[in-house]
Amino acid sequence: MKKIYTGKTKDVFELENGNVLLKFKDDCTGKDGKFDPGENAVGLTIEGIGRENLKTSIYYFNLLKNAGIKTHFVSANIEDATMEVLPAKVFGHGLEVICRLVATGSFVRRYGKYIADGTDLPGGYVETTFKDDALGDPLVTKDGLVVLNIMTPEMYDSMKAQTLEITKIVAADLAKKGMKLYDIKFEFGYAKNGEVILIDEIASGNMRVYKDGKLLDPMDLTKLILA
Ligand SMILES: Nc1ncnc2c1ncn2[C@@H]1O[C@H](COP(=O)(O)OP(=O)(O)OP(=O)(O)O)[C@@H](O)[C@H]1O
Ligand SMILES: [Mg+2]
């Protein structure tokens, strides 16, 4: 097994069958020992969190599969905290897709003159940012992605449509459990034939979720999702 990438929260290996193996670590992004999914550095280690994030990802990838949405998920080994996935190319040097159902966080920092924190964004609002720690993950538009030759307009449209559909499914699952999804972050990649699919993970660190008007921390959220 060849290691091809050392990520902040996962290591990536190449398998002999051509697939990719993601090894979930117990490292979390954050600052000064406090967990923060928005941080771009490893800030703390929480015993067992890698396995919990894997379980959450398996849960959601299966939910999507049952809804007829193809993702990179192939299989998992919870004991080893590993997930076998289809190999995908990432867009540019990595792209994050955010879907917002409620305005908060950086959206309100940017657009607070026009919208109050906590306002519903019916149907969901999609935005894309480059994974670039040094530049603080800058926003990029569809036109930007096309002009930079990172994707075709059709690929963007597919990615956006999938983002809205996947967000709806996750939000409905959380609502069933008494929670409200505010926003969620995804990664997409593309296969050799150009097909755009959801990759990486869907775990508590990728979403902002409220219960009884209070923001849930990732540990409590994980427990409620997997209950
Ligand atoms: N199916 C796949 N094929 C190829 N690479 C993948 C696939 N799924 C996920 N990846 C990549 O594996 C890496 C996992 O690393 P990790 O989650 O630790 O994130 P990172 O790159 O350090 O940064 P960040 O914290 O910003 O997500 C990511 O770079 C992600 O793009
Ligand atoms: Mg990541």
mmCIF file of C-alpha atoms and ligand atoms in Angstrom:
data_model
loop_
_atom_site.group_PDB
_atom_site.id
_atom_site.type_symbol
_atom_site.label_atom_id
_atom_site.label_comp_id
_atom_site.label_asym_id
_atom_site.label_seq_id
_atom_site.Cartn_x
_atom_site.Cartn_y
_atom_site.Cartn_z
ATOM 1 C CA MET A 1 0.000 0.000 0.000
ATOM 2 C CA LYS A 2 1.480 3.309 -1.054
ATOM 3 C CA LYS A 3 0.784 6.492 0.924
ATOM 4 C CA ILE A 4 -0.054 9.229 -1.531
ATOM 5 C CA TYR A 5 -1.069 12.057 0.794
ATOM 6 C CA THR A 6 -0.851 13.011 4.458
ATOM 7 C CA GLY A 7 -3.904 15.106 5.283
ATOM 8 C CA LYS A 8 -4.739 16.914 8.477
ATOM 9 C CA THR A 9 -7.422 14.470 9.576
ATOM 10 C CA LYS A 10 -6.907 11.563 7.153
ATOM 11 C CA ASP A 11 -4.070 9.752 5.404
ATOM 12 C CA VAL A 12 -4.573 8.637 1.820
ATOM 13 C CA PHE A 13 -3.243 5.382 0.317
ATOM 14 C CA GLU A 14 -3.313 3.839 -3.129
ATOM 15 C CA LEU A 15 -4.702 0.266 -3.239
ATOM 16 C CA GLU A 16 -3.578 -2.457 -5.637
ATOM 17 C CA ASN A 17 -7.067 -2.685 -7.176
ATOM 18 C CA GLY A 18 -6.784 0.962 -8.223
ATOM 19 C CA ASN A 19 -9.067 2.256 -5.485
ATOM 20 C CA VAL A 20 -8.061 4.649 -2.719
ATOM 21 C CA LEU A 21 -7.973 4.002 1.043
ATOM 22 C CA LEU A 22 -8.749 6.805 3.477
ATOM 23 C CA LYS A 23 -7.455 6.293 7.020
ATOM 24 C CA PHE A 24 -9.339 8.430 9.534
ATOM 25 C CA LYS A 25 -7.083 9.847 12.265
ATOM 26 C CA ASP A 26 -7.941 11.159 15.731
ATOM 27 C CA ASP A 27 -6.516 14.576 14.852
ATOM 28 C CA CYS A 28 -9.038 17.421 14.667
ATOM 29 C CA THR A 29 -8.757 20.879 13.198
ATOM 30 C CA GLY A 30 -8.915 23.619 15.811
ATOM 31 C CA LYS A 31 -6.936 26.137 17.791
ATOM 32 C CA ASP A 32 -5.416 26.098 21.298
ATOM 33 C CA GLY A 33 -6.938 22.709 22.107
ATOM 34 C CA LYS A 34 -10.463 23.783 21.098
ATOM 35 C CA PHE A 35 -12.231 22.040 18.221
ATOM 36 C CA ASP A 36 -13.120 24.268 15.253
ATOM 37 C CA PRO A 37 -14.044 22.698 11.893
ATOM 38 C CA GLY A 38 -13.316 26.036 10.205
ATOM 39 C CA GLU A 39 -9.660 26.081 11.323
ATOM 40 C CA ASN A 40 -6.977 25.150 8.823
ATOM 41 C CA ALA A 41 -4.567 23.464 11.238
ATOM 42 C CA VAL A 42 -4.641 20.448 13.550
ATOM 43 C CA GLY A 43 -5.411 21.839 17.008
ATOM 44 C CA LEU A 44 -6.119 18.764 19.114
ATOM 45 C CA THR A 45 -6.449 14.999 19.240
ATOM 46 C CA ILE A 46 -9.611 13.303 20.487
ATOM 47 C CA GLU A 47 -9.332 9.572 21.199
ATOM 48 C CA GLY A 48 -11.697 7.633 18.931
ATOM 49 C CA ILE A 49 -12.976 10.613 16.892
ATOM 50 C CA GLY A 50 -11.559 9.170 13.640
ATOM 51 C CA ARG A 51 -13.679 6.052 13.983
ATOM 52 C CA GLU A 52 -16.776 8.129 14.857
ATOM 53 C CA ASN A 53 -16.276 10.316 11.776
ATOM 54 C CA LEU A 54 -15.930 7.171 9.666
ATOM 55 C CA LYS A 55 -19.175 5.737 11.120
ATOM 56 C CA THR A 56 -20.995 9.005 10.397
ATOM 57 C CA SER A 57 -19.660 9.016 6.831
ATOM 58 C CA ILE A 58 -20.753 5.399 6.249
ATOM 59 C CA TYR A 59 -24.193 6.269 7.595
ATOM 60 C CA TYR A 60 -24.643 9.190 5.202
ATOM 61 C CA PHE A 61 -23.031 7.541 2.152
ATOM 62 C CA ASN A 62 -25.464 4.633 2.562
ATOM 63 C CA LEU A 63 -28.388 7.030 2.977
ATOM 64 C CA LEU A 64 -27.375 8.697 -0.318
ATOM 65 C CA LYS A 65 -26.944 5.350 -2.060
ATOM 66 C CA ASN A 66 -30.483 4.379 -1.030
ATOM 67 C CA ALA A 67 -31.680 7.682 -2.479
ATOM 68 C CA GLY A 68 -30.010 6.783 -5.808
ATOM 69 C CA ILE A 69 -27.055 9.172 -5.498
ATOM 70 C CA LYS A 70 -23.681 7.756 -6.502
ATOM 71 C CA THR A 71 -20.676 8.662 -4.323
ATOM 72 C CA HIS A 72 -17.074 7.464 -4.047
ATOM 73 C CA PHE A 73 -17.908 5.123 -1.123
ATOM 74 C CA VAL A 74 -17.044 1.440 -1.685
ATOM 75 C CA SER A 75 -16.615 -0.193 1.735
ATOM 76 C CA ALA A 76 -15.251 0.400 5.224
ATOM 77 C CA ASN A 77 -13.375 -1.279 8.057
ATOM 78 C CA ILE A 78 -14.419 0.389 11.298
ATOM 79 C CA GLU A 79 -11.813 -1.452 13.415
ATOM 80 C CA ASP A 80 -8.977 -0.019 11.276
ATOM 81 C CA ALA A 81 -10.793 3.312 10.781
ATOM 82 C CA THR A 82 -10.410 2.965 7.020
ATOM 83 C CA MET A 83 -12.727 3.528 4.088
ATOM 84 C CA GLU A 84 -12.170 2.228 0.558
ATOM 85 C CA VAL A 85 -13.298 4.702 -2.087
ATOM 86 C CA LEU A 86 -13.247 5.151 -5.841
ATOM 87 C CA PRO A 87 -10.272 7.187 -7.013
ATOM 88 C CA ALA A 88 -11.177 10.716 -8.027
ATOM 89 C CA LYS A 89 -9.391 13.793 -9.250
ATOM 90 C CA VAL A 90 -10.047 16.870 -7.155
ATOM 91 C CA PHE A 91 -10.844 20.192 -8.810
ATOM 92 C CA GLY A 92 -7.762 22.384 -9.045
ATOM 93 C CA HIS A 93 -5.784 22.037 -5.828
ATOM 94 C CA GLY A 94 -9.007 21.169 -3.965
ATOM 95 C CA LEU A 95 -12.393 22.801 -3.832
ATOM 96 C CA GLU A 96 -14.979 22.998 -1.075
ATOM 97 C CA VAL A 97 -18.680 23.334 -1.776
ATOM 98 C CA ILE A 98 -20.828 24.869 0.934
ATOM 99 C CA CYS A 99 -24.587 24.703 1.075
ATOM 100 C CA ARG A 100 -26.313 27.132 3.416
ATOM 101 C CA LEU A 101 -29.897 26.733 4.621
ATOM 102 C CA VAL A 102 -29.600 29.484 7.254
ATOM 103 C CA ALA A 103 -27.431 32.601 6.989
ATOM 104 C CA THR A 104 -24.674 32.633 9.617
ATOM 105 C CA GLY A 105 -20.892 32.607 10.075
ATOM 106 C CA SER A 106 -18.764 33.923 7.220
ATOM 107 C CA PHE A 107 -21.859 34.517 5.063
ATOM 108 C CA VAL A 108 -23.113 37.106 7.559
ATOM 109 C CA ARG A 109 -19.606 38.532 8.038
ATOM 110 C CA ARG A 110 -19.567 39.164 4.274
ATOM 111 C CA TYR A 111 -23.185 40.131 3.648
ATOM 112 C CA GLY A 112 -24.380 41.351 7.050
ATOM 113 C CA LYS A 113 -25.458 44.688 5.511
ATOM 114 C CA TYR A 114 -28.100 42.801 3.575
ATOM 115 C CA ILE A 115 -29.190 39.923 5.796
ATOM 116 C CA ALA A 116 -29.598 39.199 9.505
ATOM 117 C CA ASP A 117 -27.836 36.276 11.201
ATOM 118 C CA GLY A 118 -30.266 33.348 11.403
ATOM 119 C CA THR A 119 -32.323 34.194 8.307
ATOM 120 C CA ASP A 120 -33.559 31.142 6.381
ATOM 121 C CA LEU A 121 -32.226 30.693 2.852
ATOM 122 C CA PRO A 122 -35.104 28.686 1.348
ATOM 123 C CA GLY A 123 -34.033 25.865 -0.947
ATOM 124 C CA GLY A 124 -30.379 26.345 -0.044
ATOM 125 C CA TYR A 125 -27.581 28.640 -1.227
ATOM 126 C CA VAL A 126 -24.460 27.089 -2.763
ATOM 127 C CA GLU A 127 -20.987 28.645 -2.790
ATOM 128 C CA THR A 128 -17.527 27.325 -3.591
ATOM 129 C CA THR A 129 -14.144 28.063 -2.021
ATOM 130 C CA PHE A 130 -10.638 26.970 -2.941
ATOM 131 C CA LYS A 131 -8.857 24.835 -0.355
ATOM 132 C CA ASP A 132 -5.967 27.234 0.210
ATOM 133 C CA ASP A 133 -4.842 27.674 3.809
ATOM 134 C CA ALA A 134 -2.446 30.530 2.972
ATOM 135 C CA LEU A 135 -5.196 32.561 1.266
ATOM 136 C CA GLY A 136 -7.846 31.659 3.858
ATOM 137 C CA ASP A 137 -9.938 29.525 1.441
ATOM 138 C CA PRO A 138 -11.067 32.270 -0.995
ATOM 139 C CA LEU A 139 -14.492 32.194 -2.656
ATOM 140 C CA VAL A 140 -14.576 31.371 -6.363
ATOM 141 C CA THR A 141 -17.513 31.671 -8.750
ATOM 142 C CA LYS A 142 -18.745 29.329 -11.481
ATOM 143 C CA ASP A 143 -17.330 31.719 -14.103
ATOM 144 C CA GLY A 144 -14.027 31.733 -12.217
ATOM 145 C CA LEU A 145 -13.826 27.943 -12.192
ATOM 146 C CA VAL A 146 -14.562 27.836 -15.921
ATOM 147 C CA VAL A 147 -12.141 30.612 -16.933
ATOM 148 C CA LEU A 148 -9.395 28.996 -14.827
ATOM 149 C CA ASN A 149 -9.992 25.703 -16.709
ATOM 150 C CA ILE A 150 -10.786 23.902 -13.463
ATOM 151 C CA MET A 151 -14.148 22.552 -14.620
ATOM 152 C CA THR A 152 -16.692 22.858 -17.390
ATOM 153 C CA PRO A 153 -19.993 24.707 -16.860
ATOM 154 C CA GLU A 154 -21.740 21.314 -17.081
ATOM 155 C CA MET A 155 -19.557 19.906 -14.301
ATOM 156 C CA TYR A 156 -20.383 22.914 -12.130
ATOM 157 C CA ASP A 157 -24.106 22.498 -12.765
ATOM 158 C CA SER A 158 -23.952 18.807 -11.868
ATOM 159 C CA MET A 159 -21.991 19.598 -8.697
ATOM 160 C CA LYS A 160 -24.464 22.285 -7.660
ATOM 161 C CA ALA A 161 -27.534 20.137 -8.327
ATOM 162 C CA GLN A 162 -26.028 17.236 -6.353
ATOM 163 C CA THR A 163 -25.092 19.590 -3.511
ATOM 164 C CA LEU A 164 -28.680 20.829 -3.181
ATOM 165 C CA GLU A 165 -30.093 17.305 -3.328
ATOM 166 C CA ILE A 166 -27.594 15.829 -0.848
ATOM 167 C CA THR A 167 -28.109 18.736 1.556
ATOM 168 C CA LYS A 168 -31.871 18.156 1.436
ATOM 169 C CA ILE A 169 -31.390 14.486 2.345
ATOM 170 C CA VAL A 170 -29.001 15.223 5.232
ATOM 171 C CA ALA A 171 -31.240 18.051 6.521
ATOM 172 C CA ALA A 172 -34.302 15.776 6.455
ATOM 173 C CA ASP A 173 -32.412 13.070 8.369
ATOM 174 C CA LEU A 174 -31.330 15.595 11.023
ATOM 175 C CA ALA A 175 -34.841 17.077 11.215
ATOM 176 C CA LYS A 176 -36.224 13.603 11.899
ATOM 177 C CA LYS A 177 -33.855 13.494 14.891
ATOM 178 C CA GLY A 178 -34.986 16.916 16.153
ATOM 179 C CA MET A 179 -32.103 18.934 14.735
ATOM 180 C CA LYS A 180 -31.773 21.788 12.264
ATOM 181 C CA LEU A 181 -29.027 21.946 9.638
ATOM 182 C CA TYR A 182 -27.662 25.479 9.113
ATOM 183 C CA ASP A 183 -24.876 24.739 6.645
ATOM 184 C CA ILE A 184 -22.725 21.902 5.358
ATOM 185 C CA LYS A 185 -19.459 21.538 3.438
ATOM 186 C CA PHE A 186 -18.693 18.944 0.773
ATOM 187 C CA GLU A 187 -15.884 17.912 -1.540
ATOM 188 C CA PHE A 188 -16.521 16.675 -5.043
ATOM 189 C CA GLY A 189 -14.168 15.042 -7.495
ATOM 190 C CA TYR A 190 -14.377 13.608 -10.982
ATOM 191 C CA ALA A 191 -13.749 10.212 -12.503
ATOM 192 C CA LYS A 192 -11.867 9.467 -15.742
ATOM 193 C CA ASN A 193 -15.096 9.796 -17.746
ATOM 194 C CA GLY A 194 -15.649 13.290 -16.318
ATOM 195 C CA GLU A 195 -18.515 12.237 -14.037
ATOM 196 C CA VAL A 196 -18.720 14.431 -10.922
ATOM 197 C CA ILE A 197 -19.242 12.571 -7.634
ATOM 198 C CA LEU A 198 -19.237 13.322 -3.920
ATOM 199 C CA ILE A 199 -15.910 12.362 -2.294
ATOM 200 C CA ASP A 200 -14.140 12.708 1.072
ATOM 201 C CA GLU A 201 -16.372 12.498 4.165
ATOM 202 C CA ILE A 202 -19.662 13.612 5.635
ATOM 203 C CA ALA A 203 -19.078 13.976 9.360
ATOM 204 C CA SER A 204 -20.035 16.275 12.229
ATOM 205 C CA GLY A 205 -17.044 18.520 11.534
ATOM 206 C CA ASN A 206 -18.424 19.385 8.108
ATOM 207 C CA MET A 207 -21.733 20.849 9.270
ATOM 208 C CA ARG A 208 -23.320 23.399 11.574
ATOM 209 C CA VAL A 209 -26.340 21.893 13.316
ATOM 210 C CA TYR A 210 -28.648 23.363 15.970
ATOM 211 C CA LYS A 211 -30.909 21.685 18.516
ATOM 212 C CA ASP A 212 -33.362 23.637 20.688
ATOM 213 C CA GLY A 213 -31.825 26.867 19.373
ATOM 214 C CA LYS A 214 -28.290 25.918 20.428
ATOM 215 C CA LEU A 215 -25.309 25.022 18.229
ATOM 216 C CA LEU A 216 -24.273 21.400 18.808
ATOM 217 C CA ASP A 217 -20.608 20.582 19.321
ATOM 218 C CA PRO A 218 -19.290 17.852 16.989
ATOM 219 C CA MET A 219 -19.125 15.169 19.707
ATOM 220 C CA ASP A 220 -22.770 15.637 20.770
ATOM 221 C CA LEU A 221 -23.844 15.909 17.128
ATOM 222 C CA THR A 222 -22.096 12.627 16.250
ATOM 223 C CA LYS A 223 -23.866 10.853 19.121
ATOM 224 C CA LEU A 224 -27.268 12.177 18.010
ATOM 225 C CA ILE A 225 -26.685 11.244 14.343
ATOM 226 C CA LEU A 226 -25.616 7.683 15.190
ATOM 227 C CA ALA A 227 -28.172 7.132 18.004
HETATM 228 N N1 LIG B 1 -12.095 9.527 -3.635
HETATM 229 C C1 LIG B 1 -10.996 10.273 -3.449
HETATM 230 N N2 LIG B 1 -9.987 10.233 -4.361
HETATM 231 C C2 LIG B 1 -8.873 10.975 -4.169
HETATM 232 N N3 LIG B 1 -8.685 11.819 -3.129
HETATM 233 C C3 LIG B 1 -9.655 11.917 -2.206
HETATM 234 C C4 LIG B 1 -10.860 11.150 -2.315
HETATM 235 N N4 LIG B 1 -11.650 11.449 -1.248
HETATM 236 C C5 LIG B 1 -10.974 12.374 -0.525
HETATM 237 N N5 LIG B 1 -9.776 12.663 -1.070
HETATM 238 C C6 LIG B 1 -8.757 13.598 -0.556
HETATM 239 O O1 LIG B 1 -8.166 13.024 0.598
HETATM 240 C C7 LIG B 1 -7.658 14.069 1.445
HETATM 241 C C8 LIG B 1 -8.072 13.791 2.872
HETATM 242 O O2 LIG B 1 -7.333 14.600 3.708
HETATM 243 P P1 LIG B 1 -7.927 15.450 4.918
HETATM 244 O O3 LIG B 1 -9.374 15.204 5.086
HETATM 245 O O4 LIG B 1 -7.043 15.215 6.069
HETATM 246 O O5 LIG B 1 -7.945 16.952 4.447
HETATM 247 P P2 LIG B 1 -6.829 18.003 4.112
HETATM 248 O O6 LIG B 1 -6.512 17.878 2.654
HETATM 249 O O7 LIG B 1 -5.688 17.933 5.046
HETATM 250 O O8 LIG B 1 -7.470 19.415 4.292
HETATM 251 P P3 LIG B 1 -8.826 19.959 4.929
HETATM 252 O O9 LIG B 1 -8.694 19.898 6.399
HETATM 253 O O10 LIG B 1 -8.919 21.336 4.412
HETATM 254 O O11 LIG B 1 -9.926 19.077 4.438
HETATM 255 C C9 LIG B 1 -8.211 15.382 0.907
HETATM 256 O O12 LIG B 1 -7.174 16.072 0.251
HETATM 257 C C10 LIG B 1 -9.294 14.948 -0.092
HETATM 258 O O13 LIG B 1 -9.424 15.850 -1.160
HETATM 259 MG MG MG B 2 -10.517 17.205 4.629
#
